[in-house]
XYZ file of C-alpha atoms in Angstrom:
110
model
C 8.111 19.227 11.221
C 7.993 15.871 9.237
C 5.063 14.696 11.283
C 3.104 17.862 10.269
C 4.073 17.287 6.741
C 3.019 13.774 6.694
C -0.430 14.579 8.317
C -1.018 17.249 5.835
C -0.224 15.049 3.027
C -2.669 12.429 4.010
C -5.234 14.953 4.698
C -4.879 16.431 1.223
C -4.570 12.850 -0.426
C -7.690 11.899 1.135
C -9.539 15.145 0.184
C -8.664 14.636 -3.426
C -9.659 10.973 -3.299
C -12.874 11.658 -1.545
C -13.892 14.409 -3.923
C -13.207 12.515 -7.146
C -16.097 11.272 -8.992
C -15.998 7.961 -10.825
C -19.403 7.673 -12.079
C -20.158 7.747 -15.949
C -21.225 11.134 -16.897
C -22.286 10.450 -20.305
C -25.686 12.209 -21.029
C -26.977 9.323 -22.643
C -26.809 7.205 -19.529
C -27.878 10.014 -17.205
C -31.052 10.555 -19.090
C -32.419 6.952 -19.007
C -34.061 4.593 -16.655
C -33.639 0.915 -17.193
C -36.737 -1.293 -16.735
C -37.145 -4.783 -16.788
C -40.371 -4.822 -18.832
C -40.307 -5.237 -22.380
C -43.801 -4.244 -23.334
C -46.842 -2.270 -22.155
C -50.358 -1.749 -23.420
C -51.847 1.551 -23.788
C -54.246 3.910 -25.969
C -52.981 6.015 -28.806
C -53.757 9.600 -28.012
C -52.183 11.216 -31.125
C -50.669 10.299 -34.229
C -48.064 12.676 -36.030
C -46.865 11.007 -39.327
C -44.977 7.996 -38.289
C -45.020 8.434 -34.710
C -47.705 8.596 -31.959
C -48.200 9.487 -28.462
C -49.440 6.592 -26.343
C -50.884 6.951 -22.874
C -49.847 3.988 -20.801
C -48.223 2.807 -17.778
C -44.738 1.663 -18.978
C -43.579 -0.008 -15.709
C -44.647 -0.609 -12.200
C -44.515 2.015 -9.669
C -44.847 4.722 -11.872
C -48.374 6.379 -12.816
C -49.608 6.359 -16.417
C -48.096 8.724 -18.710
C -47.566 9.793 -22.356
C -44.907 7.793 -24.471
C -43.447 8.516 -27.906
C -43.876 5.262 -30.070
C -42.571 4.858 -33.567
C -45.315 3.258 -35.541
C -43.007 2.285 -38.616
C -42.022 -0.889 -37.028
C -45.454 -2.309 -38.124
C -46.140 -1.027 -41.516
C -48.779 -3.763 -42.184
C -51.131 -2.118 -39.635
C -53.193 1.151 -39.992
C -53.374 2.786 -36.547
C -55.966 5.431 -35.454
C -56.394 7.653 -32.372
C -58.241 5.678 -29.593
C -56.635 2.103 -30.882
C -55.468 -0.053 -27.914
C -51.928 -1.280 -28.717
C -49.355 -3.419 -27.278
C -45.922 -2.007 -27.543
C -42.566 -3.864 -27.409
C -39.535 -1.973 -26.517
C -35.864 -2.800 -25.543
C -36.299 -1.701 -21.849
C -34.938 1.760 -22.154
C -37.181 4.661 -21.140
C -35.460 8.155 -21.709
C -36.509 10.732 -19.232
C -38.349 13.388 -21.155
C -41.768 14.578 -21.637
C -43.423 12.482 -23.267
C -41.175 9.786 -22.351
C -39.097 8.280 -25.457
C -38.396 4.477 -25.953
C -36.641 2.242 -28.659
C -39.913 0.670 -30.128
C -39.514 -2.899 -31.408
C -42.904 -3.790 -32.283
C -46.522 -2.323 -32.159
C -49.707 -4.359 -32.535
C -53.308 -3.738 -32.129
C -55.072 -5.359 -29.035
C -58.627 -6.275 -28.658
C-alpha cells in the first residue's frame, strides 16, 4: 500500500511541476519583438498631427511594413508625405498594426 502511495505521490508531483508555467506573462513583454537594429530608413506615407506612418523594413527577415513614428523628437524639421527619413529607435517593436516603436530620432535623408 505504501508503494502505491509513493508512486501516486511522484506522479502527482511531476504532473504539477510539468504543468506549471514559469514564463513572464506581462502583456508588455508578450507584445514586443526585440531587434538588434537601432535605426531604419523609410518613406512617410501619412502624417497625423505629431505622428506619422512610415513605410519601412524595420529589421532583417521581415517584409516592409508600416510603422508609427513620433515626429516630435525633431521639432527643428518640417516633414511632408513622401519624405525619405532615417528613424532611430530603442530596438523595441510592438506587435501591432501598424507597428509601434519608441522613436528616439527622425531626420531627413537625401
